[in-house]
Coordinates of C-alpha atoms in Angstrom, one line a residue:
Chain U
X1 CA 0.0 0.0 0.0
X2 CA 3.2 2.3 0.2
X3 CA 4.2 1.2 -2.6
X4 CA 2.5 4.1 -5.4
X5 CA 4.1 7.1 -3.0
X6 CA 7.1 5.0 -2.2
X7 CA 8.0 5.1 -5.7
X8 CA 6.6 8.5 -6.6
X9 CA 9.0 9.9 -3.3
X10 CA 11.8 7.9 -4.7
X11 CA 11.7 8.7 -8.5
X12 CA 10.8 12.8 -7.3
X13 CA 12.2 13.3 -4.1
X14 CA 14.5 10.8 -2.4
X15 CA 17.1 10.2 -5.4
X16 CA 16.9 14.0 -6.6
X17 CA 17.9 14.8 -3.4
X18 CA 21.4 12.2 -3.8
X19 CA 21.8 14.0 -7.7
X20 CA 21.8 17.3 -6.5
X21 CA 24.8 16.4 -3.8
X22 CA 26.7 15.0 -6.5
X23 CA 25.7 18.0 -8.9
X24 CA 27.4 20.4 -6.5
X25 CA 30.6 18.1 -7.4
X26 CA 30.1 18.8 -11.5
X27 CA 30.3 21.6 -13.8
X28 CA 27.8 21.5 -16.7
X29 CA 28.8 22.6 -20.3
X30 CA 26.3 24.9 -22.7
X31 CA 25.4 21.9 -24.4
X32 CA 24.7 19.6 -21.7
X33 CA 26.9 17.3 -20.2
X34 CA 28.5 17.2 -17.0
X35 CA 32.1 16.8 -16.0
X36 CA 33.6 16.1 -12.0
X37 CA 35.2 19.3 -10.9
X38 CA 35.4 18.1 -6.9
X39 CA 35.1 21.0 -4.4
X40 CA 35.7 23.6 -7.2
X41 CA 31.7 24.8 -7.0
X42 CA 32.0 25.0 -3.4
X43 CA 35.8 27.2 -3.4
X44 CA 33.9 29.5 -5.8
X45 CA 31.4 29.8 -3.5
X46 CA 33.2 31.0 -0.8
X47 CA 34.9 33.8 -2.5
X48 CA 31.5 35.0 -4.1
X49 CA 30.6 38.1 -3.0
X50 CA 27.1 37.4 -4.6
X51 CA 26.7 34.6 -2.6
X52 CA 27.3 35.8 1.0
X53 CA 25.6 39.2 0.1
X54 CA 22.4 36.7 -0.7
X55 CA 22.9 34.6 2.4
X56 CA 23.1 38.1 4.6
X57 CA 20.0 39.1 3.4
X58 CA 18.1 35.8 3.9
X59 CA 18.9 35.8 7.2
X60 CA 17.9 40.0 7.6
X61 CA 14.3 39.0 6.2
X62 CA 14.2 35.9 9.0
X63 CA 15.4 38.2 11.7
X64 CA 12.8 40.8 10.3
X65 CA 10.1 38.5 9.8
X66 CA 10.2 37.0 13.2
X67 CA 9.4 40.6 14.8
X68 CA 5.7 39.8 13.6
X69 CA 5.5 37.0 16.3
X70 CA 5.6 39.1 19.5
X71 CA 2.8 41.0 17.6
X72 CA 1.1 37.6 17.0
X73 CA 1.5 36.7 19.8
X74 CA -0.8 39.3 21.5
X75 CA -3.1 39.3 19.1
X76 CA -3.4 36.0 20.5
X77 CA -4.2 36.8 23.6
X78 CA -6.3 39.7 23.2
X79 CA -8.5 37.3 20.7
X80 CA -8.8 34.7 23.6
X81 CA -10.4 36.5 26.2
X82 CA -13.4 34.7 27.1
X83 CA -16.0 37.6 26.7
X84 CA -14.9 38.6 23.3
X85 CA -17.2 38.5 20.3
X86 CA -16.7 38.4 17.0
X87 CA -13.5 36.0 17.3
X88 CA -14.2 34.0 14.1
X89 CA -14.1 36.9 11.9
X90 CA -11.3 38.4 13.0
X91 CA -9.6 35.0 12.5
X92 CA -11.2 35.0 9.2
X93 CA -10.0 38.2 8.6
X94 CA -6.4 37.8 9.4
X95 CA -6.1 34.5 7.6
X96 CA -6.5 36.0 4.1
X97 CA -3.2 37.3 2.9
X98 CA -2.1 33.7 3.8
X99 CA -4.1 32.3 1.5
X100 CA -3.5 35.0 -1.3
X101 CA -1.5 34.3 -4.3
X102 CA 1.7 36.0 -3.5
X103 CA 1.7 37.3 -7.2
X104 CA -1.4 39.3 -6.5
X105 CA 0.1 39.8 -3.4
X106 CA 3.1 41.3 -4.8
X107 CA 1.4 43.5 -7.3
X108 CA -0.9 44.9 -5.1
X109 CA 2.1 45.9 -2.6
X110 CA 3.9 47.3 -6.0
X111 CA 1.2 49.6 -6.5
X112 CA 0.6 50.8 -3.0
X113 CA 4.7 51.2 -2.5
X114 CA 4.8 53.2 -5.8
X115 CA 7.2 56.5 -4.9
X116 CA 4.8 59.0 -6.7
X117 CA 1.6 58.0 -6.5
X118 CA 1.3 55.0 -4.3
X119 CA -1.3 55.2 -1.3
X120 CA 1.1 54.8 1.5
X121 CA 3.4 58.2 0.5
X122 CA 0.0 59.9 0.1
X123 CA -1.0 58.6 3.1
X124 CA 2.5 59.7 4.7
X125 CA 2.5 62.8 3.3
X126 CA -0.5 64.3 5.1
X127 CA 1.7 63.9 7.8
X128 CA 4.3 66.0 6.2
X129 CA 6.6 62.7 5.4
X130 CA 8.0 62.6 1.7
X131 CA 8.4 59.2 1.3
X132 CA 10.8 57.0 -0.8
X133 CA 10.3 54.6 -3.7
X134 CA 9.9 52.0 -1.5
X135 CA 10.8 48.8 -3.3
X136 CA 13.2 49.9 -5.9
X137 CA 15.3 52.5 -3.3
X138 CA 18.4 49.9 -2.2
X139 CA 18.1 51.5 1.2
X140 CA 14.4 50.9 2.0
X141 CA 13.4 47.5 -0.7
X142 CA 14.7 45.2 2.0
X143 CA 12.5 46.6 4.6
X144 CA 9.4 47.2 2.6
X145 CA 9.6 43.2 1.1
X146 CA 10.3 42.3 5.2
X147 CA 7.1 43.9 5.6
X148 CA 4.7 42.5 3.3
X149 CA 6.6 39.1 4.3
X150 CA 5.4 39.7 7.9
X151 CA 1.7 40.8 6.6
X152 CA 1.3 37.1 4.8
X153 CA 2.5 34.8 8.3
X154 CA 0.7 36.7 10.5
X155 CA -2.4 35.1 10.1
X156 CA -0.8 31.6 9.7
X157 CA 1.3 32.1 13.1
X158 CA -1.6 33.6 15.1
X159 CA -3.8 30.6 14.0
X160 CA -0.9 28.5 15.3
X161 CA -0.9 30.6 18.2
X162 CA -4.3 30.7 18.9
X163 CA -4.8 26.6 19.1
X164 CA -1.8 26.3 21.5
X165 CA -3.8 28.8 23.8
X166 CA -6.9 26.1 23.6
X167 CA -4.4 24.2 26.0
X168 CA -3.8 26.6 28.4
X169 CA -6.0 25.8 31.6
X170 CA -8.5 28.5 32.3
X171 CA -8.2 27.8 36.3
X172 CA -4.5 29.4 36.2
X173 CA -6.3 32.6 35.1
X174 CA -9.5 32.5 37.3
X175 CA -6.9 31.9 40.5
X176 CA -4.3 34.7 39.5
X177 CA -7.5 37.2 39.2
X178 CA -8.5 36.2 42.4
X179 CA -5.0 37.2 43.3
X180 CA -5.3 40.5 42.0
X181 CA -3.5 40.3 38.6
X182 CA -4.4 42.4 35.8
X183 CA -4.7 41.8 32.3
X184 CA -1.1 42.8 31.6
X185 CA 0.4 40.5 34.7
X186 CA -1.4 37.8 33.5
X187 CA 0.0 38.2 29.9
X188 CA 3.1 37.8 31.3
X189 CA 3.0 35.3 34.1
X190 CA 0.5 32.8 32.8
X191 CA 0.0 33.1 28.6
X192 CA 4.2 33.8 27.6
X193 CA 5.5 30.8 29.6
X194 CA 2.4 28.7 29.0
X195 CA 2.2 29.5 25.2
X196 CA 6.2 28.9 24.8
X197 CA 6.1 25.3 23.5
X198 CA 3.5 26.7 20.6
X199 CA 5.8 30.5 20.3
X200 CA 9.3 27.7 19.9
X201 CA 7.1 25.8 17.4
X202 CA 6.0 29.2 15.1
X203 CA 9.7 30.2 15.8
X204 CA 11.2 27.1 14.2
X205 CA 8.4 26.8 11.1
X206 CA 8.7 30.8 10.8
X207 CA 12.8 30.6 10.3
X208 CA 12.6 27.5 7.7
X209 CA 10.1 29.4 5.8
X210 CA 11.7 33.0 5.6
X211 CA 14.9 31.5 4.9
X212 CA 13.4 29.8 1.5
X213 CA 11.8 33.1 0.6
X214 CA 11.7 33.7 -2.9
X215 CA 8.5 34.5 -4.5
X216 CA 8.4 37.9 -3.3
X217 CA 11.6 39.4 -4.7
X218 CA 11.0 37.0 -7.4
X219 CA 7.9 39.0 -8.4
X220 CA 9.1 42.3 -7.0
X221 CA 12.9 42.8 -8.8
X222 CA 12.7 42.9 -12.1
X223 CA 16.2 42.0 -13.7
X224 CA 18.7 44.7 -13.2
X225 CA 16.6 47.0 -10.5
X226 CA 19.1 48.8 -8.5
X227 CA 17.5 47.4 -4.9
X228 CA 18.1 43.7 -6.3
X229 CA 21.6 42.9 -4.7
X230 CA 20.1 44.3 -1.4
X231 CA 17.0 42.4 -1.7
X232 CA 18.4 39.5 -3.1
X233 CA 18.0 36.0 -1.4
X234 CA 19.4 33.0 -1.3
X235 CA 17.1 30.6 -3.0
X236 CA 16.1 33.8 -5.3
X237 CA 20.2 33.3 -6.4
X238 CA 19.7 29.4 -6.7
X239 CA 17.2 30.2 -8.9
X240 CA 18.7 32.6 -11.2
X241 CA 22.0 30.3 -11.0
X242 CA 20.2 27.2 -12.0
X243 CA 17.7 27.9 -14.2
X244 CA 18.3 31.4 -15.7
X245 CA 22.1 31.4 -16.1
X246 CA 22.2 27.7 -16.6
X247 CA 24.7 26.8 -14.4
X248 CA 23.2 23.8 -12.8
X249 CA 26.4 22.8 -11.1
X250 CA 26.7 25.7 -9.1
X251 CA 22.9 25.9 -8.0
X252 CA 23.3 22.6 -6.4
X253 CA 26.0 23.5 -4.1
X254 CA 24.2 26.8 -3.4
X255 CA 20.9 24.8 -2.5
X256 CA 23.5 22.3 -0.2
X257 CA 24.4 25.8 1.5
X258 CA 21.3 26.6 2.6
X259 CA 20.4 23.5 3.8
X260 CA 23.1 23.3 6.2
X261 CA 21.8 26.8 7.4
X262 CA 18.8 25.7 7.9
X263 CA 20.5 22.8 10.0
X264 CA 22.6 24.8 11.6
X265 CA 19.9 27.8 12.5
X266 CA 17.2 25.5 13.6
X267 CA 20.0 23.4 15.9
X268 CA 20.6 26.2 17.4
X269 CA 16.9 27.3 18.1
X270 CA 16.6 23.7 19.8
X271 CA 19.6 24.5 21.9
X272 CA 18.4 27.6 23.1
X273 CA 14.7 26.9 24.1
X274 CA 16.5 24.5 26.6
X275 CA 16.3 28.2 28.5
X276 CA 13.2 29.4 27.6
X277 CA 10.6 27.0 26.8
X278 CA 8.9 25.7 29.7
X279 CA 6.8 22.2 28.7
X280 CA 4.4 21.0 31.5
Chain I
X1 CA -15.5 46.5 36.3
X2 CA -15.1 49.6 34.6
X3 CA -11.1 48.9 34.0
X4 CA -12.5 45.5 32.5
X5 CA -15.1 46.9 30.4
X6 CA -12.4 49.4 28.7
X7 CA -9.5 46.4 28.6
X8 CA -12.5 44.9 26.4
X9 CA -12.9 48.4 24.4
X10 CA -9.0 48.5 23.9
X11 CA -8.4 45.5 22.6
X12 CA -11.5 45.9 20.0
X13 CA -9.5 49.0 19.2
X14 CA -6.5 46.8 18.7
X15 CA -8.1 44.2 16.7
X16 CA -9.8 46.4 14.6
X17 CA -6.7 48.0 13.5
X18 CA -5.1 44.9 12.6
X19 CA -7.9 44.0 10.4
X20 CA -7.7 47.6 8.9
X21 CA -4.3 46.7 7.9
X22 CA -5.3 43.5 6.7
X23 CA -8.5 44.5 4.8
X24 CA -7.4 47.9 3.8
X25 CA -5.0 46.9 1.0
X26 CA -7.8 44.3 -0.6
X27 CA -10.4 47.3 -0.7
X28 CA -8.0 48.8 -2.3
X29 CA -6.9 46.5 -4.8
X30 CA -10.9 46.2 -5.7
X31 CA -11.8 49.7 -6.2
X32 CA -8.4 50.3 -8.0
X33 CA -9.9 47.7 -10.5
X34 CA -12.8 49.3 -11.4
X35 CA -11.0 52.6 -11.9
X36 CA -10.1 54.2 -14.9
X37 CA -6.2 54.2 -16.0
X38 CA -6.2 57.9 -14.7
X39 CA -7.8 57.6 -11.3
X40 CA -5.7 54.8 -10.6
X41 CA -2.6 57.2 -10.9
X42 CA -4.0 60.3 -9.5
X43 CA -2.7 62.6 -7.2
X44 CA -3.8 63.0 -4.6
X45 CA -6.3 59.7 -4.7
X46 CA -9.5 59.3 -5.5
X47 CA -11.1 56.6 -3.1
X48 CA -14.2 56.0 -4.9
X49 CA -13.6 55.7 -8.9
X50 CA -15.5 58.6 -10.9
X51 CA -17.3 57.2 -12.8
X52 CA -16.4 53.2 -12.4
X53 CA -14.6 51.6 -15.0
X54 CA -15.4 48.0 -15.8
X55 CA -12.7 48.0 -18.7
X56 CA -9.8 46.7 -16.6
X57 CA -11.1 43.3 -16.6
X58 CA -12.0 43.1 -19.8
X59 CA -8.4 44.7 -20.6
X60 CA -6.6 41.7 -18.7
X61 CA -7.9 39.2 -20.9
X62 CA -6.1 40.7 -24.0
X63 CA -2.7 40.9 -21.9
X64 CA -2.8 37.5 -21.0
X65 CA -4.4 34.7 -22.0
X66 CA -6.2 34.2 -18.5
X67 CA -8.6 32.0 -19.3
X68 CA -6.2 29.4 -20.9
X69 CA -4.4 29.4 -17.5
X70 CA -7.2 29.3 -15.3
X71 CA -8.0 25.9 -17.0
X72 CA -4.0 24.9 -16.5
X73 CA -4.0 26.0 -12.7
X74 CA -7.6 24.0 -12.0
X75 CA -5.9 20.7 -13.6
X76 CA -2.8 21.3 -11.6
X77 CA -4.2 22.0 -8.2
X78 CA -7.2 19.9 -9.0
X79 CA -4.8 16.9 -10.3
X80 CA -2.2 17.0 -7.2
X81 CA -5.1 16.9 -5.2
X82 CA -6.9 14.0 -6.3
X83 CA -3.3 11.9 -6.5
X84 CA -2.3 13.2 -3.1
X85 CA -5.6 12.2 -1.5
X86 CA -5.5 8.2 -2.8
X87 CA -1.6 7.6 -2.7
X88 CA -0.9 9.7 0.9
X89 CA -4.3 7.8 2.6
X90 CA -2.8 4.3 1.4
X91 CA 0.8 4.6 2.7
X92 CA -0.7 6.8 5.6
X93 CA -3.0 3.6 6.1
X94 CA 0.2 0.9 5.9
X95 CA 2.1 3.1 8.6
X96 CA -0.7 4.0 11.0
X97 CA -1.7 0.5 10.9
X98 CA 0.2 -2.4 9.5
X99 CA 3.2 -4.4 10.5
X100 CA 5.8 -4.9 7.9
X101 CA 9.3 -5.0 7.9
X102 CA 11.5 -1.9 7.5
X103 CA 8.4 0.3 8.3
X104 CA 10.5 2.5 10.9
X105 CA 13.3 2.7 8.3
X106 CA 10.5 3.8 5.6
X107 CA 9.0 6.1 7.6
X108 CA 12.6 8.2 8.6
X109 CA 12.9 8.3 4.5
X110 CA 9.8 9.9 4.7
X111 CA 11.2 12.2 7.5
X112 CA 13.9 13.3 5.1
X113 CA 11.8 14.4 2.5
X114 CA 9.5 16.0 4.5
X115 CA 12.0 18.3 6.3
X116 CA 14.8 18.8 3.1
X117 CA 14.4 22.5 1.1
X118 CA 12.7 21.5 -2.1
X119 CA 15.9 23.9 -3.6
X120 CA 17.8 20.1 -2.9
X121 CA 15.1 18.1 -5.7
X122 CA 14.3 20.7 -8.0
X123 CA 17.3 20.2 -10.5
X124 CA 16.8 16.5 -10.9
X125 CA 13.2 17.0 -10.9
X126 CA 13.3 19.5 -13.5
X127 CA 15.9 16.8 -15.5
X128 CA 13.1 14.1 -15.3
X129 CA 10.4 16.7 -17.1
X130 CA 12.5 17.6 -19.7
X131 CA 13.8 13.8 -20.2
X132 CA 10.6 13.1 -20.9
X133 CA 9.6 15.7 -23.2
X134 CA 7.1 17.1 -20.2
X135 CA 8.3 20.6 -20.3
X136 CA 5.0 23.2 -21.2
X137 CA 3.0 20.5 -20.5
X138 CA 0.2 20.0 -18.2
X139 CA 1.9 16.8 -16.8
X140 CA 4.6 18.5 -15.9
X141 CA 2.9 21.0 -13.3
X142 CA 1.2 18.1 -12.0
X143 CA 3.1 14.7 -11.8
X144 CA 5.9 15.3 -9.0
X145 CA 3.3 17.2 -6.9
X146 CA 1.0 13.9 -6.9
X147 CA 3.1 12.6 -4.1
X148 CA 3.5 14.5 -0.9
X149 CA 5.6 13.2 2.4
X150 CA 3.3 16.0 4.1
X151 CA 0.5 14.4 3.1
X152 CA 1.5 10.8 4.7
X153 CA 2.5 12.7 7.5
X154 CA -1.0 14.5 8.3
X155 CA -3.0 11.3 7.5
X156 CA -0.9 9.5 9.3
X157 CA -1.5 11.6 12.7
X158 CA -4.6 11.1 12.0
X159 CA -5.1 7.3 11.7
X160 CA -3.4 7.2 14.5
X161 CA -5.5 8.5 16.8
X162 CA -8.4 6.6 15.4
X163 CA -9.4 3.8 18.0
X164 CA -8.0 1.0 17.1
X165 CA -10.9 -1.5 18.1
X166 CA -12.9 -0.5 15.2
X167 CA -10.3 -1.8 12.8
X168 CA -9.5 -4.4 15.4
X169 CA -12.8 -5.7 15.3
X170 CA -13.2 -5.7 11.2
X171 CA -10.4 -7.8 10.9
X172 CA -12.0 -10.7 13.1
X173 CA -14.7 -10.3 10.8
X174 CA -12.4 -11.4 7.9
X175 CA -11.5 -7.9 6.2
X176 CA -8.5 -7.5 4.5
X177 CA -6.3 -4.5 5.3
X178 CA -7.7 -2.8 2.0
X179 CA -11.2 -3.4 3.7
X180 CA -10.0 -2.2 6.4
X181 CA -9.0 0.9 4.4
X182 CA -11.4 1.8 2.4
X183 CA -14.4 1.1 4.5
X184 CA -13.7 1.9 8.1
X185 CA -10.7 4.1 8.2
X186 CA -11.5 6.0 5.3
X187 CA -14.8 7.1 6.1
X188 CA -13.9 8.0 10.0
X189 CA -11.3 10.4 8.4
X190 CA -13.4 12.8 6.3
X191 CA -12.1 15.7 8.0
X192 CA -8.2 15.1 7.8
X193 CA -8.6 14.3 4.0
X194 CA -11.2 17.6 3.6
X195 CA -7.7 19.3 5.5
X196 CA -5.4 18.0 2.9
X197 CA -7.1 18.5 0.2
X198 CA -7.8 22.5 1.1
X199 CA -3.8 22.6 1.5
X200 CA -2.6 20.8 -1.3
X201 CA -5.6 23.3 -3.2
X202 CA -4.0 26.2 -1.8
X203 CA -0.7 25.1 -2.1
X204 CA -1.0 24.4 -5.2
X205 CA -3.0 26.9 -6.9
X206 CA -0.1 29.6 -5.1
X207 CA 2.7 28.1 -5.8
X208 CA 5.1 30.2 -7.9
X209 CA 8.6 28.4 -8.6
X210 CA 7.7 24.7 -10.2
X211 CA 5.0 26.5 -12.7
X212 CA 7.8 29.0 -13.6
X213 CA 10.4 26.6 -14.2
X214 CA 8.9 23.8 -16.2
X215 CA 6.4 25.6 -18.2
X216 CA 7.5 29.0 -20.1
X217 CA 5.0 29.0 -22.9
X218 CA 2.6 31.8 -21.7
X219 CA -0.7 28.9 -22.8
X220 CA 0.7 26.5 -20.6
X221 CA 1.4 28.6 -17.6
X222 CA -0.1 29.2 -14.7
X223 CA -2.3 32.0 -12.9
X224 CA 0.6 32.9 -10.5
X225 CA 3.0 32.7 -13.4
X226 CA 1.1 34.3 -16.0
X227 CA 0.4 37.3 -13.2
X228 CA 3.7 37.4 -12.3
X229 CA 5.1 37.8 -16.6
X230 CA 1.8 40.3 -16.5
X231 CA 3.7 42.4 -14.1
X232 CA 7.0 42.6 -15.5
X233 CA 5.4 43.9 -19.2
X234 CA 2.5 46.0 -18.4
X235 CA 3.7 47.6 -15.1
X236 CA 1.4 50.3 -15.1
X237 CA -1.8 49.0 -16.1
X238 CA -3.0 48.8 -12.5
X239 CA -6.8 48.7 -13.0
X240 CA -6.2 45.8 -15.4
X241 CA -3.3 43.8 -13.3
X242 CA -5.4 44.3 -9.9
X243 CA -8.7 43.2 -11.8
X244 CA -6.8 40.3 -12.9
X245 CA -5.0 39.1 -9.7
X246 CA -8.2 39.5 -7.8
X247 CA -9.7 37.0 -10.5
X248 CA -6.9 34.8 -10.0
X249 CA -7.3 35.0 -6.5
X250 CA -11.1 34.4 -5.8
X251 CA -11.8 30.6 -6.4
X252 CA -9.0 30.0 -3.8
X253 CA -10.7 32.3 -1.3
X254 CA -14.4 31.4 -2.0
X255 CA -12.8 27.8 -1.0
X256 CA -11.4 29.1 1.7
X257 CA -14.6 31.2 3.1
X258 CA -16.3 27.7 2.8
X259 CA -14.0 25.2 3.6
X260 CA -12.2 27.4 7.0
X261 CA -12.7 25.4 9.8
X262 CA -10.5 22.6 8.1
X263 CA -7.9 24.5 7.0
X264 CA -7.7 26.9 10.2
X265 CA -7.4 22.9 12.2
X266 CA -5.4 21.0 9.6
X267 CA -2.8 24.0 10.6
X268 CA -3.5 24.2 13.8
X269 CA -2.3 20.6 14.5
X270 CA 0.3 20.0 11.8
X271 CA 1.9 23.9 11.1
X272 CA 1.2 22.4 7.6
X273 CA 3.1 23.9 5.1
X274 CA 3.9 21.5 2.2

């Protein structure tokens, strides 16, 4: 009965998975055709300037994006108190960018980040702010893709979020009110710790996702804007490597990259929730 | 009670500002797409479009061939759907349930797959299409998504914590494990395979990379594709590229609207992200 997946894992997944190793060992000519070059892709690599540049700013949008979860996070908890209405919709309501195609995502941030006559510098300058071309100014793209990256999770962590609360036992609330703790005490002492197996969980899931982001500067760089090597990422690079420049090889050992930083950064997150997470 | 009552008050004021933020864009998007070319670039901007402007989604049509990819994004998504649903539930089936040998050893190969980047099988993967002659084919957006480590993994949770005693008791009744399958576990699990199949759906109808590698020809492309050559060539058409994308976008979200309470749990208990 595992048979039909076994093999469909095997033939798409599993032995791709050994090829693409061994690519990152080859260099591929224009015609086709591979030829063993040993570590050369991966001694190119570590003098590439493009590459690091890429990896940097991966790991700027995960820092970045993972600013949303705090927010999350209270939304949380402000959607869990008991005598709240209305908690559906808001859930509802907070869950659509998530299920959004991020190319209409994209060109509906395009439009709205647009220098001249985009909504948000019209918006900004009522207040007297002259804002900059958002996406294609090096200094600001970064922070305006971070953005609409934190806009689409949000709804998918707080969901996350919001079930891990389900477990928290209502009596730890009723007994610290009884003690005289507020709103903001209880937030602290009772939801953060109790919540921190779920918050370690969106944590983790939140990292491996940003780190393969791609779509978004994908959609929003067009080839040679000035705000690409600062927005670059590094699966957006394996991309362009592999399949744009045709340089298969090379793409491999860039994908093997980030998979060891993924291993590395999620290793790390599972060391340090040693001092933070609190399972009952 | 009164610092209760305006704790309550605040955090509607909260709330209510997220969901500005969340909703105020899509308003957005949906008046700008009945605007006229002008009103969409005015300055400062018109909210409501004087008068409204239908032509944008007429316009999009002629840019693109929409409806072409519509069909090619409803056989993808609807085809990785379907495959997903009968291959994941059988293995999910052998693995919650049956003894066999190597089954641990199987199940940490499924492990692998399920935690790897997909950057690590793309390459090979796109190899195999073009092997075959699959590339700008419909095939080819569908066949390696037909089999999903995810997948087993969800249905697999939840066989699992299906009482056993049910199955238990079929089989002194003389069913087969495929009996087993198909007529006890199966049914019992209507709401785990609803939650895949709203995934994969999403997924699948979203997904930006595999559609853009394997299938350049504009008539074999998907939605997400086809938006996303849309806005590299007609940048500045925004009534039309916001008509479009919120066409491309709807059947996705009406199946959301309907379908919620399995997504919203199918994430809830998994993190799902395939």
């Amino acid at each position: 009965m595992i048979a039909p997946l076994g093999l469909g894992l095997a033939v798409f997944y599993l032995w791709p998975i050994a090829q693409t190793f061994y690519f990152g060992f080859t260099e591929w000519g224009p015609f086709g055709g591979s030829e063993w070059t040993g570590l050369a892709n991966y001694e190119r690599l570590l003098a590439d300037e493009e590459v690091w540049t890429a990896l940097r700013n991966s790991i700027a949008y995960t820092a970045l994006v993972l600013l949303g979860v705090p927010v999350a996070i209270v939304f949380a908890a402000l959607l869990n108190q008991r005598r709240l209405r209305g908690r559906g919709i808001f859930r509802t309501v907070y869950f659509l960018p998530v299920v959004t195609m991020p190319s209409a995502v994209a060109m509906l941030w395009q439009y709205l980040y647009n220098g001249d006559f985009g909504v948000l510098n019209q918006l900004l300058a009522l207040v007297g702010v002259d804002g900059p071309s958002w996406v294609s100014d090096p200094r600001t793209a970064i922070y305006a893709l971070a953005a609409i990256g934190v806009w689409m999770a949000f709804g998918y962590n707080l969901v996350i979020l919001m079930a891990g609360l389900q477990n928290v036992p209502k009596q730890l609330y009723e007994a610290s009110a009884i003690d005289g703790a507020g709103p903001v005490r209880q937030f602290v002492s009772i939801t953060v710790p109790m919540l921190s197996p779920t918050i370690f969980f969106v944590s983790v899931i939140s990292v491996i996702g940003t780190l393969q982001m791609f779509d978004l500067v994908y959609l929003m760089m067009p080839a040679g804007s000035p705000a690409l090597p600062a927005t670059q990422t590094i699966v957006h690079l394996f991309y362009s490597t592999s399949f744009v420049r045709n340089d298969p090889g090379y793409g491999a050992a860039i994908a093997f990259v980030l998979f060891v930083v993924i291993a590395l950064l999620t290793a790390v997150q599972f060391r340090i929730q040693r001092r933070w997470v609190h399972y009952v | 009670m009164y610092s209760r009552r305006w704790a309550l008050a605040a955090s509607y004021a909260v709330l209510l500002v997220g969901a500005l933020l969340v909703v105020g864009p899509f308003v957005w998007q949906a008046l700008t797409s009945v605007k006229s070319f002008q009103d969409s670039v005015r300055i400062p901007p018109v909210v409501l479009p004087s008068p409204w402007d239908w032509s944008g989604y007429a316009r999009v049509f002629e840019v693109m061939p929409l409806g072409r990819q519509f069909v090619n994004t409803v056989l993808m998504a609807g085809g990785r759907t379907i495959a997903q649903l009968i291959f994941c539930s059988l293995a999910a089936f052998a693995f919650a349930r049956l003894e066999f040998p190597g089954r641990r050893f199987f199940f940490g190969l499924f492990l692998v797959v399920l935690m790897v980047p997909s950057q690590l099988f793309v390459i090979p993967q796109f190899l195999i299409m073009q092997q075959l002659g699959w590339l700008n084919t419909i095939q080819a957006l569908i066949v390696p998504g037909m089999f999903s480590a995810f997948g087993t993994f969800l249905l697999r949770q939840f066989f699992v914590g299906l009482p056993r005693e049910l199955d238990e008791a079929a089989e002194l009744d003389g069913c087969g494990p495929l009996q087993r399958y198909w007529r006890i576990l199966l049914p019992l699990s209507r709401p785990g395979l609803i939650a895949l199949a709203v995934l994969t759906l999403l997924w699948s109808w979203n997904d930006l990379m595999w559609p853009l590698i394997v299938n350049t020809d504009p008539e074999m492309m998907t939605l997400s594709a086809g938006l996303a050559a849309l806005s590299g060539q007609h940048n500045i058409e925004y009534p039309a590229l916001m008509a479009g994308s919120l066409m491309a976008t709807a059947p996705v979200i009406v199946i959301f609207a309907i379908l919620q309470k399995q997504v919203i749990e199918g994430i809830a208990n998994t993190g799902g992200k395939s």
